[in-house]
Coordinates of C-alpha atoms in Angstrom, one line a residue:
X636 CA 138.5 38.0 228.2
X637 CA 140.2 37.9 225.0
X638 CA 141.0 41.4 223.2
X639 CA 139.0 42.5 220.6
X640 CA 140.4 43.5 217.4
X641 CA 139.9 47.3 216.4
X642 CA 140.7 49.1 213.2
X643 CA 141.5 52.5 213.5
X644 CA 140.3 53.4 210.1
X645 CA 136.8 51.8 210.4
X646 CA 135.1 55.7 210.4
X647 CA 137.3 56.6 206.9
X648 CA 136.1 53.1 205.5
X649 CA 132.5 53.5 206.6
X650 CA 132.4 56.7 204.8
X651 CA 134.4 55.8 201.7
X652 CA 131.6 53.0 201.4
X653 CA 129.2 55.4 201.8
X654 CA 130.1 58.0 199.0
X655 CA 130.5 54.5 196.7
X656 CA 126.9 54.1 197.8
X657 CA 126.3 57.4 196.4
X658 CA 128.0 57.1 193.7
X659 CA 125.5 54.3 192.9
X660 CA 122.8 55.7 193.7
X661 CA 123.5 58.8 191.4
X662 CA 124.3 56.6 188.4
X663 CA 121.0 54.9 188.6
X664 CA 119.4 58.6 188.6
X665 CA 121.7 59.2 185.4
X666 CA 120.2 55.8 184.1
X667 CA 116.9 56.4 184.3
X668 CA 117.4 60.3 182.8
X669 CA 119.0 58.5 180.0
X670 CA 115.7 55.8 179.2
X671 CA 113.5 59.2 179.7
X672 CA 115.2 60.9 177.5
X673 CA 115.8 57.7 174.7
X674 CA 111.9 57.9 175.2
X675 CA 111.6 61.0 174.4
X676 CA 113.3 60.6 171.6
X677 CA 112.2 57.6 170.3
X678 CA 108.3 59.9 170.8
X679 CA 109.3 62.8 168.7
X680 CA 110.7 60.7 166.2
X681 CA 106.7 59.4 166.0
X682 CA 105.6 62.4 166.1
X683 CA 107.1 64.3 163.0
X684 CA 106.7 60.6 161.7
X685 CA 102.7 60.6 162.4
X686 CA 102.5 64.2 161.2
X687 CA 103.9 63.8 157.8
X688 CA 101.4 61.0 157.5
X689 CA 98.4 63.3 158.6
X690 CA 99.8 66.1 155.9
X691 CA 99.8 63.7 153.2
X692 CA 96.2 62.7 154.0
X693 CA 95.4 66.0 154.8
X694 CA 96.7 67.7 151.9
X695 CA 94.7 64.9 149.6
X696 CA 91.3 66.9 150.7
X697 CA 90.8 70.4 149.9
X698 CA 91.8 73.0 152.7
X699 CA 92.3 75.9 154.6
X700 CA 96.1 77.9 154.6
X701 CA 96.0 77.9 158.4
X702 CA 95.8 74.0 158.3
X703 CA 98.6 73.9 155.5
X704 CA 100.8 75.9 157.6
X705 CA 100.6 74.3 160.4
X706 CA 102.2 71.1 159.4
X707 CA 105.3 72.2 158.5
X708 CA 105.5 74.4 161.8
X709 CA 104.5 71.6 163.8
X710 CA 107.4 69.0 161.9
X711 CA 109.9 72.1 162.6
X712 CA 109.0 72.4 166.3
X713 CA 109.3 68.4 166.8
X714 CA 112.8 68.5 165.0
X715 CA 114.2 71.3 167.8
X716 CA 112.4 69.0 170.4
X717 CA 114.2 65.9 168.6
X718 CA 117.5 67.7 168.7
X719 CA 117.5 69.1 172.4
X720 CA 117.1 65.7 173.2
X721 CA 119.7 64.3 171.2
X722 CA 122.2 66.9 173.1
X723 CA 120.9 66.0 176.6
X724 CA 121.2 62.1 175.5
X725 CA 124.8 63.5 174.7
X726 CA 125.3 65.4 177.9
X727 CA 123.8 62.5 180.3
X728 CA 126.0 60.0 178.5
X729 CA 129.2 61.4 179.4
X730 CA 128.1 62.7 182.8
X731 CA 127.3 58.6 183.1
X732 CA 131.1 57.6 182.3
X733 CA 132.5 60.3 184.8
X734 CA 130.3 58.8 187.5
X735 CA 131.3 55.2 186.4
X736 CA 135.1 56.3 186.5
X737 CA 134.5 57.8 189.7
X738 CA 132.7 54.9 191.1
X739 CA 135.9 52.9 189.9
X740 CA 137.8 55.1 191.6
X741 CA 135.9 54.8 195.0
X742 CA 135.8 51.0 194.8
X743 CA 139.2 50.8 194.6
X744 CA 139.5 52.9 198.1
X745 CA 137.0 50.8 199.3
X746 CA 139.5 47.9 198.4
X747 CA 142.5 49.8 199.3
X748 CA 140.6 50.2 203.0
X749 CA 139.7 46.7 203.4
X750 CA 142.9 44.9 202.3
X751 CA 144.5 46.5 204.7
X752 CA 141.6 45.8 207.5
X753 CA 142.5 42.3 206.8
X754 CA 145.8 42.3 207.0
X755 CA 145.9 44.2 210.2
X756 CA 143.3 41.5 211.2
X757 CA 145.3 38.7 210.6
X758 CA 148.3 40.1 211.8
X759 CA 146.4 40.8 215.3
X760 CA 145.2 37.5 215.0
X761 CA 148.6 35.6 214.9
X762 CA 150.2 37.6 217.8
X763 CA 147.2 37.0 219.8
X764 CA 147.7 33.0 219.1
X765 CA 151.5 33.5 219.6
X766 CA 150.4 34.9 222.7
X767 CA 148.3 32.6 223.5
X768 CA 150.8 29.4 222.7
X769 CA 153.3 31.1 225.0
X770 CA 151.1 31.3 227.8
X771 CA 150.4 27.3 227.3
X772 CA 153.7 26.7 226.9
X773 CA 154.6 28.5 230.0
X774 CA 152.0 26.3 231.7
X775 CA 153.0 23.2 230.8
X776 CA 156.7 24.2 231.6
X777 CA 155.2 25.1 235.1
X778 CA 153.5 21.8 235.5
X779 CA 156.7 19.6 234.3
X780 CA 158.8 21.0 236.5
X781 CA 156.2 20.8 239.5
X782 CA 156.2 16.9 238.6
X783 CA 159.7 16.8 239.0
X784 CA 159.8 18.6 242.4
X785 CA 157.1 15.7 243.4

C-alpha cells in the first residue's frame, strides 16, 4: 500500500482556522451591536422629534406647569440617550476595524499554513512518482535482460 501523505502542521492549521472562525463569528456579534445601536439611534432621534411635535400641540391648549415642564425634560433625557449612543456607535465602529484587521491577519496564516501544505503535498507527490517510475523501470530492466538470457 501506497504511503499516505502527512502534514505535520495539520493541528496549528486546524486551530489557526479555528480562531479565523472566531474571528468571524465575533465580527458578526459587532455587526449586529452596530444595526441595534443605528436603531437606537435612528428611535431617539423620533423621539425628541415626536415630542416637540406633542409640545407644540400641547402648548396650543391651556395647561398645567407639570405638563410644561416635562417636555423639555423629556427632549433633554432623549438627547443624553441620543448621545450615548452616538459614542457606542463610535466605540463598536472601531472595535469592528480591529477585528477586521485581525481577521486579515489570521487569513493570511491560514494562507501562510496552507501554501505550504501544498507544496509539501506536491513535493511528496513527485518523489513518490519518481519512486514509483524507478521501480517500473527497474522492472522492465529485469524483464529485458531475462529475454536476453532466453
Amino acid at each position: 500500500m501506497a504511503k499516505k501523505f502527512k502534514f505535520k502542521l495539520d493541528g496549528l492549521l486546524k486551530v489557526r482556522e479555528f480562531k479565523e472562525k472566531r474571528i468571524k463569528v465575533e465580527l458578526g456579534e459587532i455587526l449586529k451591536d452596530i444595526e441595534q445601536t443605528k436603531a437606537n439611534i435612528d428611535k431617539a432621534k423620533l423621539d425628541i422629534e415626536e415630542c416637540y411635535k406633542a409640545q407644540e400641540a400641547f402648548l396650543n391648549e391651556p395647561a398645567g406647569a407639570s405638563m410644561v415642564q416635562f417636555f423639555p425634560q423629556f427632549i433633554e433625557a432623549k438627547t443624553e440617550d441620543y448621545k450615548a449612543q452616538e459614542n457606542i456607535l463610535y466605540s463598536l465602529q472601531r472595535k469592528y476595524e480591529e477585528k477586521r484587521r485581525e481577521l486579515a491577519e489570521a487569513k493570511g496564516d491560514v494562507k501562510v499554513i496552507e501554501n505550504l501544505k501544498e507544496k509539501n503535498k506536491t513535493a511528496f507527490e513527485k518523489s513518490t512518482e519518481k519512486k514509483r517510475q524507478e521501480a517500473i523501470d527497474e522492472l522492465m530492466q529485469a524483464k529485458r535482460h531475462r529475454e536476453k538470457l532466453l
